[in-house]
XYZ file of C-alpha atoms in Angstrom:
275
model
C -16.501 -33.688 116.727
C -17.436 -29.429 115.926
C -16.224 -26.980 118.583
C -19.079 -24.193 118.809
C -18.402 -20.855 120.628
C -21.603 -18.559 121.609
C -23.199 -21.948 121.946
C -25.964 -20.316 123.848
C -26.933 -16.787 121.054
C -28.864 -16.638 119.152
C -27.012 -18.734 116.233
C -24.797 -20.799 118.426
C -27.566 -22.262 120.023
C -29.711 -22.842 116.920
C -26.198 -24.490 115.364
C -25.453 -26.592 117.792
C -29.203 -28.351 117.762
C -28.561 -28.104 114.023
C -25.123 -30.600 114.149
C -27.230 -32.791 116.523
C -29.953 -33.865 114.890
C -28.009 -34.253 111.891
C -25.281 -37.020 114.334
C -22.609 -35.020 114.734
C -20.556 -34.923 117.769
C -20.404 -31.207 119.184
C -19.442 -29.324 121.312
C -20.678 -26.469 122.373
C -19.212 -23.653 124.612
C -20.485 -20.886 126.520
C -19.048 -18.447 129.500
C -20.823 -20.539 132.243
C -20.622 -23.635 130.440
C -23.898 -24.916 131.314
C -25.888 -28.393 129.690
C -29.074 -26.694 130.512
C -31.029 -27.395 127.209
C -28.550 -29.088 125.808
C -29.440 -31.650 122.640
C -28.999 -35.096 123.929
C -25.123 -35.943 123.687
C -24.083 -32.572 123.299
C -21.268 -31.541 125.298
C -21.023 -28.742 127.395
C -18.081 -26.462 127.857
C -16.696 -23.148 128.872
C -14.557 -20.865 127.192
C -14.192 -16.950 126.929
C -13.039 -16.263 124.193
C -11.317 -13.331 125.870
C -9.332 -15.145 127.460
C -7.621 -18.420 125.200
C -6.131 -20.387 127.242
C -9.611 -21.417 129.275
C -10.824 -22.519 124.902
C -6.706 -24.995 124.499
C -8.379 -27.276 126.025
C -11.800 -27.511 123.720
C -10.175 -27.286 119.902
C -8.548 -30.918 120.986
C -10.072 -33.417 118.024
C -12.316 -30.749 117.149
C -12.077 -30.819 112.654
C -14.299 -27.599 112.666
C -14.496 -24.785 114.753
C -18.030 -21.961 114.609
C -16.598 -19.339 115.936
C -18.115 -15.522 117.524
C -15.999 -12.653 116.359
C -14.693 -9.274 118.079
C -13.363 -10.400 120.784
C -10.380 -10.380 122.139
C -8.355 -13.974 122.350
C -9.425 -14.573 118.130
C -6.505 -14.248 117.124
C -4.163 -16.541 119.525
C -7.609 -18.605 119.795
C -7.295 -19.271 115.644
C -3.513 -20.622 116.272
C -4.076 -22.763 118.521
C -7.314 -24.082 116.883
C -4.480 -24.658 113.955
C -2.134 -25.613 116.095
C -4.596 -28.505 117.074
C -5.683 -29.975 114.111
C -9.398 -28.765 113.409
C -9.448 -27.097 109.596
C -11.635 -24.952 109.425
C -13.216 -22.103 110.655
C -16.544 -20.644 110.158
C -17.512 -17.567 111.536
C -20.623 -15.093 112.102
C -19.509 -12.056 110.651
C -21.726 -9.091 109.015
C -23.620 -7.442 106.678
C -21.952 -4.372 107.459
C -17.347 -5.746 106.696
C -18.570 -5.883 103.128
C -18.060 -1.866 103.996
C -15.034 -1.667 104.133
C -15.531 1.330 107.252
C -13.406 0.337 109.694
C -13.901 3.501 111.124
C -17.521 2.468 111.899
C -17.144 1.030 115.132
C -18.995 -1.657 114.365
C -18.051 -2.509 110.848
C -14.584 -1.511 112.287
C -14.460 -5.110 114.906
C -16.073 -7.651 111.971
C -13.622 -6.099 109.844
C -10.666 -6.666 111.750
C -11.935 -10.451 112.809
C -12.486 -11.590 109.283
C -8.305 -10.065 108.432
C -7.196 -12.283 111.893
C -9.700 -14.865 110.075
C -7.701 -14.965 106.682
C -4.257 -14.630 108.054
C -4.702 -17.722 110.728
C -3.575 -20.447 107.673
C -6.544 -21.937 107.895
C -9.770 -22.708 105.684
C -12.620 -20.078 105.948
C -16.311 -19.191 105.491
C -17.286 -15.761 106.932
C -20.708 -15.728 107.508
C -22.480 -12.174 106.977
C -26.454 -11.296 107.660
C -27.951 -8.787 107.937
C -30.088 -7.753 111.260
C -31.004 -11.494 113.222
C -35.286 -10.832 113.064
C -34.520 -12.329 117.108
C -33.290 -8.214 117.819
C -37.546 -7.520 117.962
C -37.574 -8.979 121.426
C -36.011 -6.050 122.589
C -39.444 -4.549 122.018
C -41.087 -7.733 124.728
C -41.328 -5.110 127.635
C -43.501 -2.387 125.711
C -46.532 -4.854 123.838
C -46.179 -6.512 127.654
C -46.933 -3.061 129.054
C -49.487 -1.645 126.663
C -49.980 -1.082 122.408
C -48.033 1.387 121.673
C -44.826 0.269 120.955
C -42.223 3.303 119.807
C -39.167 2.276 117.548
C -36.007 3.417 115.908
C -35.369 4.384 112.664
C -38.879 4.148 111.182
C -38.778 5.104 107.336
C -35.986 1.859 106.569
C -36.726 -1.440 105.384
C -34.128 -3.693 106.503
C -34.607 -8.355 105.407
C -34.145 -9.509 108.420
C -33.067 -12.494 109.238
C -34.647 -15.635 110.716
C -31.244 -17.076 112.879
C -32.298 -20.822 112.680
C -31.764 -19.814 109.076
C -28.294 -17.984 109.530
C -27.686 -21.740 111.698
C -28.345 -23.860 108.731
C -26.082 -22.122 106.480
C -22.855 -22.294 108.976
C -23.962 -26.561 109.013
C -23.319 -27.013 105.758
C -20.110 -24.625 105.933
C -18.843 -26.563 108.307
C -19.725 -30.248 106.487
C -18.789 -29.396 103.564
C -15.152 -27.587 101.699
C -18.172 -26.276 99.332
C -18.294 -22.191 100.291
C -14.850 -22.195 101.986
C -12.833 -18.898 100.963
C -16.764 -17.672 100.549
C -17.841 -14.710 102.182
C -21.984 -16.145 102.345
C -24.312 -12.687 102.458
C -27.296 -13.891 103.637
C -31.675 -11.704 103.988
C -34.499 -12.586 104.763
C -37.055 -13.435 101.929
C -37.977 -10.254 102.550
C -37.497 -6.685 103.573
C -40.130 -4.904 106.343
C -40.517 -1.572 108.030
C -40.822 -1.768 111.763
C -44.069 -0.203 111.746
C -44.472 -3.704 109.344
C -43.283 -5.832 111.995
C -44.943 -4.978 114.928
C -48.249 -5.326 112.372
C -46.915 -8.436 112.203
C -46.526 -9.047 115.345
C -49.347 -7.496 116.792
C -51.237 -10.042 114.321
C -49.145 -13.311 115.403
C -50.429 -11.941 119.566
C -54.192 -11.386 118.712
C -53.449 -7.854 119.735
C -54.432 -4.209 118.066
C -50.287 -2.542 118.150
C -49.087 1.105 117.324
C -46.463 2.090 115.939
C -44.538 4.952 117.218
C -41.202 5.887 114.457
C -39.579 7.556 117.345
C -37.506 10.960 115.911
C -33.121 10.293 115.825
C -32.450 12.687 118.543
C -35.588 10.243 120.993
C -33.884 7.164 119.716
C -30.472 8.224 119.988
C -30.999 8.726 124.283
C -32.456 5.756 124.494
C -29.560 3.692 122.245
C -26.837 4.844 124.681
C -28.892 3.864 127.147
C -28.633 0.585 126.885
C -25.263 -0.063 124.476
C -21.961 2.342 124.589
C -22.134 5.129 122.529
C -19.112 4.355 119.022
C -22.167 1.525 118.722
C -24.557 3.909 118.843
C -22.898 5.667 116.943
C -22.306 2.666 113.790
C -25.866 2.550 113.792
C -27.105 5.868 112.890
C -24.109 5.207 110.584
C -26.352 3.089 109.426
C -29.660 4.061 108.542
C -29.537 7.478 108.913
C -26.020 8.312 106.784
C -27.429 5.167 105.174
C -23.824 3.786 104.843
C -25.668 0.299 105.078
C -28.167 -0.529 102.594
C -29.796 -4.314 104.422
C -32.964 -3.918 102.016
C -31.981 -5.949 98.854
C -33.525 -9.714 99.512
C -30.090 -12.698 98.279
C -31.000 -16.063 97.307
C -27.593 -17.085 99.500
C -29.566 -19.288 102.238
C -32.401 -20.587 99.008
C -28.824 -21.535 97.474
C -27.030 -22.954 100.223
C -29.799 -25.027 101.697
C -32.681 -25.801 99.030
C -35.556 -23.784 101.426
C -36.683 -20.191 101.301
C -35.406 -18.567 104.352
C -38.091 -17.923 107.289
C -41.144 -15.587 107.304
C -40.981 -12.621 110.251
C -44.599 -14.415 110.446
C -43.080 -17.946 110.970
C -39.901 -16.330 113.585
C -43.079 -14.513 115.313
C -45.278 -17.213 115.876
C -41.748 -19.136 117.636
C -41.878 -16.844 119.973
C -44.975 -15.204 120.815
C -44.357 -16.650 124.459
C -41.403 -13.944 124.870
C -43.924 -11.353 124.003
């Protein structure tokens, strides 16, 4: 039995499908515990990672678990997992965990989450991906309303990754001890500017989309309207101050899964309906 937390998220949903396709028994955990859209045979369970008591029953009989980071109940959940006989944990982290910058709000909570797993006594693998291709969904409202698309950090190249590929690496790490004790840095196959992604979306949608780079002051105002200021400061640290470089393409996905990671064009074609 494999327990997948965050089972309705970008990576979790892909991992649930991958495990089910591989014929593995899966418990898909979300706060609501909804079964809608789950593959046949997958057990939907409700649990809140901030409340360890709600997760405890789902650990019984689980061989391994996929864990989301940054929740208040993490250390207790890890202790309960070990007591329940869970053998390994694969945790979704992020490339910024490798910076060691505990003063950065994003890197800091990932570093703390990784430390908790290392101290748990469980076998572990960390997945440290770059930015997700699915972040482009934040542009959907703009694209539905017109051809001008405003983007932050217009001069920053990132090798964004499809959550599908993160899930395929997670699958291998859950099924085998080959990657135990490793922090796997994951990237997509190409480093693109925000304008490149807008261009690709336009080609997929048959639209003449025009990217407009936001000044940093404009970007900060828009970002603070949808996320806490410490996280906005964190992203400005990454992409303005240059504390994080997500432009380097790495071969990890190919080495682990045996195939090349998906391109942004492939992701866009698969999600065109969202725009």
